mmCIF file of N, CA and C and ligand atoms in Angstrom:
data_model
loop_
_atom_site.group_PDB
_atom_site.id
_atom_site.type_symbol
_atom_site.label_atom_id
_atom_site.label_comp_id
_atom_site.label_asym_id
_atom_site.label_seq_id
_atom_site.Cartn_x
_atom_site.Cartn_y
_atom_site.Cartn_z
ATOM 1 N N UNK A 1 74.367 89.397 84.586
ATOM 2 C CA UNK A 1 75.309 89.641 83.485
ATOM 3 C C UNK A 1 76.165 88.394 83.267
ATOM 4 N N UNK A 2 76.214 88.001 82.166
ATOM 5 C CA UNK A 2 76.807 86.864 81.925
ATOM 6 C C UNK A 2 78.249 86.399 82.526
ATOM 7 N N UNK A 3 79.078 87.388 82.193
ATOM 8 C CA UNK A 3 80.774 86.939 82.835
ATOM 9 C C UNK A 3 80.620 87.394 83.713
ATOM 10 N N UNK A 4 80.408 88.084 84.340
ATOM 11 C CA UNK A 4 80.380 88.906 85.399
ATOM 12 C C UNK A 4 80.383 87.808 87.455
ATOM 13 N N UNK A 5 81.835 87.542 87.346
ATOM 14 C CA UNK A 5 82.325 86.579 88.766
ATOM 15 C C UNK A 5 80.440 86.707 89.782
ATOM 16 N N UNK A 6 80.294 87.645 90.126
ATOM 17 C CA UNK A 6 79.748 88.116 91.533
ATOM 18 C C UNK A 6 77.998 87.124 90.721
ATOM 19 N N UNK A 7 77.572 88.001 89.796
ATOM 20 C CA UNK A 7 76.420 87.281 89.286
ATOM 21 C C UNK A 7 76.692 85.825 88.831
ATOM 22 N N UNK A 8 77.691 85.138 88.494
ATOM 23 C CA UNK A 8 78.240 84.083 88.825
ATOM 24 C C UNK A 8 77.722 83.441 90.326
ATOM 25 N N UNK A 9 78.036 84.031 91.201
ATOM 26 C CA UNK A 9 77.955 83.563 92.486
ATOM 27 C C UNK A 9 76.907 83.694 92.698
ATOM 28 N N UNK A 10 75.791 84.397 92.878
ATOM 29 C CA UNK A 10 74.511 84.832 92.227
ATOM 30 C C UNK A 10 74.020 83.231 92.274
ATOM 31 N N UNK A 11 74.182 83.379 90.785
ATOM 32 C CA UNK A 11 73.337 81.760 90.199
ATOM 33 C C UNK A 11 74.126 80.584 90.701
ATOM 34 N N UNK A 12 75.001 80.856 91.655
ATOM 35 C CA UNK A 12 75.882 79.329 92.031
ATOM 36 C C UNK A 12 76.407 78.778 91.251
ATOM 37 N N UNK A 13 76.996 79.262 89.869
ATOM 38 C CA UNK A 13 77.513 78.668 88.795
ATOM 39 C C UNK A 13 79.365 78.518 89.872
ATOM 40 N N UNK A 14 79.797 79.051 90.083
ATOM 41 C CA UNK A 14 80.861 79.270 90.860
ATOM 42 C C UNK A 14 80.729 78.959 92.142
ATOM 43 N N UNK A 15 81.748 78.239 93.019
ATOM 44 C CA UNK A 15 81.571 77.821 94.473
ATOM 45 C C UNK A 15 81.777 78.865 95.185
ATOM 46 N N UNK A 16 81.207 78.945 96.223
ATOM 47 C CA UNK A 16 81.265 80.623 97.347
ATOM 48 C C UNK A 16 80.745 80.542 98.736
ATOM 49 N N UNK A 17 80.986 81.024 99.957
ATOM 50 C CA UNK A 17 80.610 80.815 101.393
ATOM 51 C C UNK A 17 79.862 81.274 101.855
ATOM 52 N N UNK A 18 78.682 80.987 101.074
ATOM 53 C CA UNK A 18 77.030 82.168 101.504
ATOM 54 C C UNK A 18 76.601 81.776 102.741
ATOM 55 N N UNK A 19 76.803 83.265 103.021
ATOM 56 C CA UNK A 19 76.520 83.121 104.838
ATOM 57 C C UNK A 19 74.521 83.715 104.924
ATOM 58 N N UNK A 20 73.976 84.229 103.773
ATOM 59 C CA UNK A 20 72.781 84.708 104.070
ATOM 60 C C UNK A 20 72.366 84.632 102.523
ATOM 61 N N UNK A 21 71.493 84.857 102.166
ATOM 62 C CA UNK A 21 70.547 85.160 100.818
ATOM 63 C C UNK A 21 69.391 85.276 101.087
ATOM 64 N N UNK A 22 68.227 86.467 100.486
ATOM 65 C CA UNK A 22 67.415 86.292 100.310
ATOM 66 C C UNK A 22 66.827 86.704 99.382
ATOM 67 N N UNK A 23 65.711 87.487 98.509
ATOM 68 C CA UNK A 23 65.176 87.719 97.437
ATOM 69 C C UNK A 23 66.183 88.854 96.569
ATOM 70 N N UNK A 24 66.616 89.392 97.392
ATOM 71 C CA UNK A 24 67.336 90.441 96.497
ATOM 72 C C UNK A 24 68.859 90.811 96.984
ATOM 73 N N UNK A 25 68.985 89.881 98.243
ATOM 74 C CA UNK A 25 70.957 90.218 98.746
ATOM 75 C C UNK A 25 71.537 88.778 98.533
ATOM 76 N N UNK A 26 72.893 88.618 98.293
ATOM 77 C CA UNK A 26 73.281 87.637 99.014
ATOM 78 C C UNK A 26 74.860 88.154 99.480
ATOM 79 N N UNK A 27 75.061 87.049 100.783
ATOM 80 C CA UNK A 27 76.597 87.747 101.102
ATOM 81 C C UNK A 27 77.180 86.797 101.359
ATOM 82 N N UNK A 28 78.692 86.582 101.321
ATOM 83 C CA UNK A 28 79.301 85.273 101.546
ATOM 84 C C UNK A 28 80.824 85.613 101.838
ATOM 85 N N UNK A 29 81.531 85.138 101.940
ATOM 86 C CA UNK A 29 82.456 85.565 102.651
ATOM 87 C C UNK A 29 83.616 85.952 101.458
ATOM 88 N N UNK A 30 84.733 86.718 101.780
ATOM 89 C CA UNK A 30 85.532 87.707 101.133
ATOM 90 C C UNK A 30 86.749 86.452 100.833
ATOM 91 N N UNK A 31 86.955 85.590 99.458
ATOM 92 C CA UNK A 31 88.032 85.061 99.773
ATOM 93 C C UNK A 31 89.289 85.388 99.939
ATOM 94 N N UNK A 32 89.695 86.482 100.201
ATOM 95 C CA UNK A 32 90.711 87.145 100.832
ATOM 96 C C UNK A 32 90.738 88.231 101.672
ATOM 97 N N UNK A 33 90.631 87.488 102.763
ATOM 98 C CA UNK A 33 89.667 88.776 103.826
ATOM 99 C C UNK A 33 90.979 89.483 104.554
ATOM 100 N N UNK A 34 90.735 90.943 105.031
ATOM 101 C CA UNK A 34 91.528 91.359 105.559
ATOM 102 C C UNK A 34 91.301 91.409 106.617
ATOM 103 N N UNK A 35 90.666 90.693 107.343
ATOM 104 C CA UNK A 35 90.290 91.158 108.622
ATOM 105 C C UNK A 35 89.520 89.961 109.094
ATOM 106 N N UNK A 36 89.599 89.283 110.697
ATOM 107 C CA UNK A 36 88.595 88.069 110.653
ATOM 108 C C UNK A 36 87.206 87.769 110.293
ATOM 109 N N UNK A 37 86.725 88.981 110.251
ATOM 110 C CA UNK A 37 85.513 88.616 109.630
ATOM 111 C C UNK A 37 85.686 89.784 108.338
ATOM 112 N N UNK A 38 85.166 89.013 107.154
ATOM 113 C CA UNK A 38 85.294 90.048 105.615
ATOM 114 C C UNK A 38 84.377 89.374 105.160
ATOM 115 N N UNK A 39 83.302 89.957 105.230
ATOM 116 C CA UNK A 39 81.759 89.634 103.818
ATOM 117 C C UNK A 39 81.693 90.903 103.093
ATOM 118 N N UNK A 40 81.269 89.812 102.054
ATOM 119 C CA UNK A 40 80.888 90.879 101.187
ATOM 120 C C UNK A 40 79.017 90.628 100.718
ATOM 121 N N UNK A 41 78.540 91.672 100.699
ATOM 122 C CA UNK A 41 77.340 92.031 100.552
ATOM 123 C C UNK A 41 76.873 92.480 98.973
ATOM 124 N N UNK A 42 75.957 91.726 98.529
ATOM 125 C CA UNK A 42 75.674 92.168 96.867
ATOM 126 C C UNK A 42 74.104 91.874 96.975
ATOM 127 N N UNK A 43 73.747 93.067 95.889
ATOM 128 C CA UNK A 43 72.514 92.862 95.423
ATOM 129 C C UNK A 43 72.611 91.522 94.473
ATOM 130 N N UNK A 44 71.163 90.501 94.168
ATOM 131 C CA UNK A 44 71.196 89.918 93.318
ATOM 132 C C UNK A 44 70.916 90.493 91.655
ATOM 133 N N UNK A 45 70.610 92.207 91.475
ATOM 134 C CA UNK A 45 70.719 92.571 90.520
ATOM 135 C C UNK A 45 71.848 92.939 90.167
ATOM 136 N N UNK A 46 72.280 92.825 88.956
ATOM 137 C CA UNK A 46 73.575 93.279 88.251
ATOM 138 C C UNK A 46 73.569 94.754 88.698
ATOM 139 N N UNK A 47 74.270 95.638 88.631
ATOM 140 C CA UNK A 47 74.785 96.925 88.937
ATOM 141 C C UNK A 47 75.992 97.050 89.144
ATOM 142 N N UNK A 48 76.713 98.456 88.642
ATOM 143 C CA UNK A 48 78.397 98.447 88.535
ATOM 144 C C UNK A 48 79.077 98.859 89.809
ATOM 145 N N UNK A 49 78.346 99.372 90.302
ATOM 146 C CA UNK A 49 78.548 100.533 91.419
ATOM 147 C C UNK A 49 77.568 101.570 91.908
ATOM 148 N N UNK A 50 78.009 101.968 92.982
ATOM 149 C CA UNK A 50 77.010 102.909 93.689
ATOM 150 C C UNK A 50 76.888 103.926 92.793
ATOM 151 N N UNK A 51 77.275 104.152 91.357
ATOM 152 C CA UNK A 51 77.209 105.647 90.812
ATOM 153 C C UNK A 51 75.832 104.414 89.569
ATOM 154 N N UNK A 52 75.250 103.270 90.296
ATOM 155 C CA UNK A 52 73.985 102.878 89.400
ATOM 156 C C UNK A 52 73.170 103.068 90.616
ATOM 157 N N UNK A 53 72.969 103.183 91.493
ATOM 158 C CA UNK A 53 71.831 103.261 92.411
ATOM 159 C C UNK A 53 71.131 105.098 92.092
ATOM 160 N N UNK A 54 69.819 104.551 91.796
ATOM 161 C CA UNK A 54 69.297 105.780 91.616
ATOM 162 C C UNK A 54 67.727 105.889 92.254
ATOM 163 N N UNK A 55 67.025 106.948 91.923
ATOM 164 C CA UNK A 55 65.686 106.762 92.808
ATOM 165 C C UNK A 55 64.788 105.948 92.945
ATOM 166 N N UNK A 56 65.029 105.103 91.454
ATOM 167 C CA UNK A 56 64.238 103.805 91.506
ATOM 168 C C UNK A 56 64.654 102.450 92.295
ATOM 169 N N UNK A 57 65.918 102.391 92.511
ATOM 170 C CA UNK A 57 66.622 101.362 93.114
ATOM 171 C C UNK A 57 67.346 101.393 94.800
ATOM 172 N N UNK A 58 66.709 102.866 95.065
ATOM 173 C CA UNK A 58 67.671 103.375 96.172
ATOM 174 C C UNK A 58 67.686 102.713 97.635
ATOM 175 N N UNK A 59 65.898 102.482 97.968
ATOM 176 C CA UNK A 59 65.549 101.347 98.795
ATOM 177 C C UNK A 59 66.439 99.822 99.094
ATOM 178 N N UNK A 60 66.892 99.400 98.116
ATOM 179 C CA UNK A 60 67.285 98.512 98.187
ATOM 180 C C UNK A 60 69.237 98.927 99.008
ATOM 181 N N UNK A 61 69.833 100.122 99.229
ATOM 182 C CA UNK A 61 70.512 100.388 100.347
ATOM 183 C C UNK A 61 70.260 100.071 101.480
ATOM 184 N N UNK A 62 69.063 100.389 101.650
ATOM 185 C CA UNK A 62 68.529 100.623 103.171
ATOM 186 C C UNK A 62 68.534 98.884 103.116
ATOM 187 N N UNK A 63 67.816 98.222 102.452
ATOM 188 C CA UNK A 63 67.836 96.675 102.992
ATOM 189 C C UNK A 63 69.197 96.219 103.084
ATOM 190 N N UNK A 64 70.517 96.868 102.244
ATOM 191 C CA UNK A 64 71.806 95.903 102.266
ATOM 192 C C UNK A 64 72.360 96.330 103.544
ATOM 193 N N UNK A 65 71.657 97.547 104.321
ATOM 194 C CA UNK A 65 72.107 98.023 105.483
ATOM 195 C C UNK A 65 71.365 97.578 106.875
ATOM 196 N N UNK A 66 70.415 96.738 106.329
ATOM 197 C CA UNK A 66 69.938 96.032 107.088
ATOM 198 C C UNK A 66 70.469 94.414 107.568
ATOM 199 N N UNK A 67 70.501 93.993 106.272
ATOM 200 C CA UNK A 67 71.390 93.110 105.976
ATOM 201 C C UNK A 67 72.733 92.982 106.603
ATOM 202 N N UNK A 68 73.482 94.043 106.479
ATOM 203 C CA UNK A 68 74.663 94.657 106.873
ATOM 204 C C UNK A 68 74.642 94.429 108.670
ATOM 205 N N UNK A 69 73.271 95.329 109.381
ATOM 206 C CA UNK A 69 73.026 95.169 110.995
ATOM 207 C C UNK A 69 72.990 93.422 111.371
ATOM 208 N N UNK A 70 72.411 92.817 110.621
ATOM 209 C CA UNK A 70 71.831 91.383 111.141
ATOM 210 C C UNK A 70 73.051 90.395 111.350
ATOM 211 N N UNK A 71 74.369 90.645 110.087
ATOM 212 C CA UNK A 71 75.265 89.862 110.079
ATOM 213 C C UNK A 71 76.555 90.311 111.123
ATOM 214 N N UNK A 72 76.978 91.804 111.339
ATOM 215 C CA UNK A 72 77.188 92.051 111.885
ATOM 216 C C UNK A 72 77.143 91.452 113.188
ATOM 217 N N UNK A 73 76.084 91.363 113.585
ATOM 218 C CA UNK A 73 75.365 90.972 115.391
ATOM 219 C C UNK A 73 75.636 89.960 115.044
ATOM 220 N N UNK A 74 75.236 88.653 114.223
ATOM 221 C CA UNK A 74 75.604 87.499 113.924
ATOM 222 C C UNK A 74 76.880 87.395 114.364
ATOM 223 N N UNK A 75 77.792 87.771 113.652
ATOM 224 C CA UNK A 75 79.300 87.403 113.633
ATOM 225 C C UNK A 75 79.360 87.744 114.783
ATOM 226 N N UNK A 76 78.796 88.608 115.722
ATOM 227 C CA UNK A 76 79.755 89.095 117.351
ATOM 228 C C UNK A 76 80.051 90.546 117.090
ATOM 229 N N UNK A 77 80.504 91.052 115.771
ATOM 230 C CA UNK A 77 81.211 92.462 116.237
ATOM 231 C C UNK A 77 80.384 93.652 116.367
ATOM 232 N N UNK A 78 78.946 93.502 116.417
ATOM 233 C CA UNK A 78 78.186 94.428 116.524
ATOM 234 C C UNK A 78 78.525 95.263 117.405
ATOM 235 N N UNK A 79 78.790 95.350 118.777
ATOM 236 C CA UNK A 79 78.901 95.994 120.000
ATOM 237 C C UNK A 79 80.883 96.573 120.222
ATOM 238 N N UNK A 80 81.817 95.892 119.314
ATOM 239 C CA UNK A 80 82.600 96.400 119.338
ATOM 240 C C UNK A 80 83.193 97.235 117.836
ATOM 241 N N UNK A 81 82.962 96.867 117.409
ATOM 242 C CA UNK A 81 82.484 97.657 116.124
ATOM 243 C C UNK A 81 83.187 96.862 114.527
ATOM 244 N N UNK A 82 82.620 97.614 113.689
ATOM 245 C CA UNK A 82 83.100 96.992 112.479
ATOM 246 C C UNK A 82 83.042 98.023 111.129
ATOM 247 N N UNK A 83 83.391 97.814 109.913
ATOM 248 C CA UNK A 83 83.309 98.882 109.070
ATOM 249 C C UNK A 83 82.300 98.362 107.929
ATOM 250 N N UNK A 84 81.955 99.135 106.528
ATOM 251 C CA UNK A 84 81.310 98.968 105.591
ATOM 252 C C UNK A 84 82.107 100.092 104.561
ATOM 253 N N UNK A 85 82.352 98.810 103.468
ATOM 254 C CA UNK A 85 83.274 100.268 102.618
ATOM 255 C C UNK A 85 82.566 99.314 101.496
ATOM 256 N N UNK A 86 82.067 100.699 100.119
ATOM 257 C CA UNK A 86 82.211 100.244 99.083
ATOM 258 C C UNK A 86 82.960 100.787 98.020
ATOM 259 N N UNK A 87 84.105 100.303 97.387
ATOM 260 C CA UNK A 87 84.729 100.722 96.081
ATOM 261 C C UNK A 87 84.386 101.001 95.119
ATOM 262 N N UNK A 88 84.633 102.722 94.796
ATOM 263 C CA UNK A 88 84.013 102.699 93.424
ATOM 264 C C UNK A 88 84.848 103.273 92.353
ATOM 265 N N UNK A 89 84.916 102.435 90.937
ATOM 266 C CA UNK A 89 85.723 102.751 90.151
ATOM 267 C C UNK A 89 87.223 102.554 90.557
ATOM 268 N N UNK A 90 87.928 103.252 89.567
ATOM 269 C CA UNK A 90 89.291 103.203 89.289
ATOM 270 C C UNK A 90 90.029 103.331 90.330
ATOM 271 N N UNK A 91 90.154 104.993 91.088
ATOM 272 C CA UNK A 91 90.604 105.362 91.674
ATOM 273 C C UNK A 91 90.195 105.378 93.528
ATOM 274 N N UNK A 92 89.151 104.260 93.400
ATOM 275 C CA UNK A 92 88.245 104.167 94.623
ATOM 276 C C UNK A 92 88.757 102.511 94.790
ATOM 277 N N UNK A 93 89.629 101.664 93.840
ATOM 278 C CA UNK A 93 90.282 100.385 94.130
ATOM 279 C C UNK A 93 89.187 99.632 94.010
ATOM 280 N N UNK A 94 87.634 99.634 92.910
ATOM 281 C CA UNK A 94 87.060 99.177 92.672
ATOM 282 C C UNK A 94 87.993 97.821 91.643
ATOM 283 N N UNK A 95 87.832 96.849 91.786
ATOM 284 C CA UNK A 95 88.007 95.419 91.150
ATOM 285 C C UNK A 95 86.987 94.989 90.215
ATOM 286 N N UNK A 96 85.974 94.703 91.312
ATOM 287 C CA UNK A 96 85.334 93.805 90.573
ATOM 288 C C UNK A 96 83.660 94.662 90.286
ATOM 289 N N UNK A 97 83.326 94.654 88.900
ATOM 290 C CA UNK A 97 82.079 96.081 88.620
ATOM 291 C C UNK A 97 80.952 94.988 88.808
ATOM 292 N N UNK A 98 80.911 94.956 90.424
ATOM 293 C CA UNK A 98 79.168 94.403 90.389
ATOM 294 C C UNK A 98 79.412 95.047 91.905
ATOM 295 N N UNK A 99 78.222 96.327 91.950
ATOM 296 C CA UNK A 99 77.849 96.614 93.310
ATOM 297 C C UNK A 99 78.354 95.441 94.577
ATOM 298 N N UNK A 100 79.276 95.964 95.217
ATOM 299 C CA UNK A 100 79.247 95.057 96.734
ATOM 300 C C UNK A 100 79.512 96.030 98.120
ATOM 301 N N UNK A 101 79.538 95.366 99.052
ATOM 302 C CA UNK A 101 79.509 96.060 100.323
ATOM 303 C C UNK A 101 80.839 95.240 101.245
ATOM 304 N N UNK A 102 81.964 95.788 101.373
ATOM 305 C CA UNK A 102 82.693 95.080 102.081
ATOM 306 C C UNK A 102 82.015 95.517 103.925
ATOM 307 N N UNK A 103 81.735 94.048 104.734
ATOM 308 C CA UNK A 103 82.153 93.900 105.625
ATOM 309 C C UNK A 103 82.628 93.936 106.829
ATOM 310 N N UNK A 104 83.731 93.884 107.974
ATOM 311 C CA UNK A 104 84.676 93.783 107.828
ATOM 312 C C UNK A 104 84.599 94.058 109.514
ATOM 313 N N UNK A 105 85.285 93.304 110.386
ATOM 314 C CA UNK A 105 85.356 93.466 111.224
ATOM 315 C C UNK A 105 86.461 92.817 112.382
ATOM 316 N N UNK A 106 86.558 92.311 113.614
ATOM 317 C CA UNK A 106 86.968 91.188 114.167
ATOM 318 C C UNK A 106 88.138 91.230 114.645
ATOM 319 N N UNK A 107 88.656 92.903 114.761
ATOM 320 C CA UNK A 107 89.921 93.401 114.952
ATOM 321 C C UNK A 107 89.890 94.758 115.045
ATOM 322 N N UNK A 108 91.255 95.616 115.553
ATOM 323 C CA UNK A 108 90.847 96.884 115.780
ATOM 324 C C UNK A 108 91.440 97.660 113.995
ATOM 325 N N UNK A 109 90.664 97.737 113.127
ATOM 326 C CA UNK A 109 91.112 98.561 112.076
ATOM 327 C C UNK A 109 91.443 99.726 111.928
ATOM 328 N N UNK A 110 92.703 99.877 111.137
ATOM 329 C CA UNK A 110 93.337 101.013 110.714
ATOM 330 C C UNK A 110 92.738 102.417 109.967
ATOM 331 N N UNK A 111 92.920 102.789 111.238
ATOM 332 C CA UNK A 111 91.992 104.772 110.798
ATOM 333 C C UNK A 111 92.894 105.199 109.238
ATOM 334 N N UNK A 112 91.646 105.614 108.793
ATOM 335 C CA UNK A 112 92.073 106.396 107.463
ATOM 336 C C UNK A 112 91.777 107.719 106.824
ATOM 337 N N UNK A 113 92.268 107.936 106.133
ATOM 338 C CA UNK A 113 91.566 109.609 105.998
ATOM 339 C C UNK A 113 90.326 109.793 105.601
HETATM 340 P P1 AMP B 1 86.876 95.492 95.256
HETATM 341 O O1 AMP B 1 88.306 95.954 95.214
HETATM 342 O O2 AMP B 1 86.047 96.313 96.205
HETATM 343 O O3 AMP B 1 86.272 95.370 93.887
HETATM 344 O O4 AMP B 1 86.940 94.085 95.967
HETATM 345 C C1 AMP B 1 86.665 92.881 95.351
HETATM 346 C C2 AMP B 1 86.717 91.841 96.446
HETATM 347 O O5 AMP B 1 86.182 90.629 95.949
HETATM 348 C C3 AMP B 1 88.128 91.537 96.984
HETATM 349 O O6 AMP B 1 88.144 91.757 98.402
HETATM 350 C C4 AMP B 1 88.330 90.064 96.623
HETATM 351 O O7 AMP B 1 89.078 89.361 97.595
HETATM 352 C C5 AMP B 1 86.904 89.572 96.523
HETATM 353 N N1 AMP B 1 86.686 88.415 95.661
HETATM 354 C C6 AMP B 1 87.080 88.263 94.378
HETATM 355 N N2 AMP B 1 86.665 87.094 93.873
HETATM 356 C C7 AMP B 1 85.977 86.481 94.864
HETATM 357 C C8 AMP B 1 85.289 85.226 94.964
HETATM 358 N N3 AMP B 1 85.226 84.368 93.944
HETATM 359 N N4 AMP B 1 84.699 84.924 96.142
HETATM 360 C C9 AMP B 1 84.766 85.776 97.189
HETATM 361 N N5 AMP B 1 85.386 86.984 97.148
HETATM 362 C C10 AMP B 1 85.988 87.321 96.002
HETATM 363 ZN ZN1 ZN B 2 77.173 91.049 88.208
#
């Protein structure tokens, strides 16, 4: 999608801290991370949010959750743990409308409801 920051980062039109890419993810780091380690995880297809993943596209979870295991262990926090949140919409503190996967680890995070 043309304006769209994340598909921006995508095509490298915009500078960004890609820690992995491959045919269909890339992830790079959160420039305002809350936590020592904050990636964020995106398909390279445009999509707004998890309310676009549907039966044709659904597979491609399972790889960002794969994706998700590999960097994890990478960074170290595999074994002590880490989170994965994605925002959706308005009232879910969605920002930015291109499917992503926060991250997030490298500290003990704050339980929530
Ligand atoms: P969300 O509220 O889930 O839409 O979160 C959007 C996230 O994108 C925030 O954590 C921002 O810090 C992050 N972000 C925004 N612009 C960039 C960028 N150019 N590079 C890396 N992260 C970004
Ligand atoms: Zn996009």
């Amino acid at each position: 999608m043309q304006d769209c920051i994340f598909c921006k980062i995508v095509r490298k039109e915009i500078p960004s801290q890609i820690v992995y890419e491959d045919e269909r993810v890339v992830a790079f780091k959160d420039i305002n991370p809350v936590a020592p380690v904050h990636l964020l995880l995106i398909p390279k297809e445009h999509l707004a949010n998890i309310l676009d993943i549907n039966e044709a596209n659904a597979e491609l979870v399972g790889h960002i959750h794969l994706v998700a295991n590999k960097l994890a262990r990478e960074a170290g926090i595999a074994e002590k743990g880490f989170r994965i949140v994605t925002n959706c919409n308005k009232e879910g503190g969605q920002i930015i409308y291109h499917l992503h996967y926060h991250l997030i680890g490298g500290e003990q995070l704050p339980n929530f409801a």
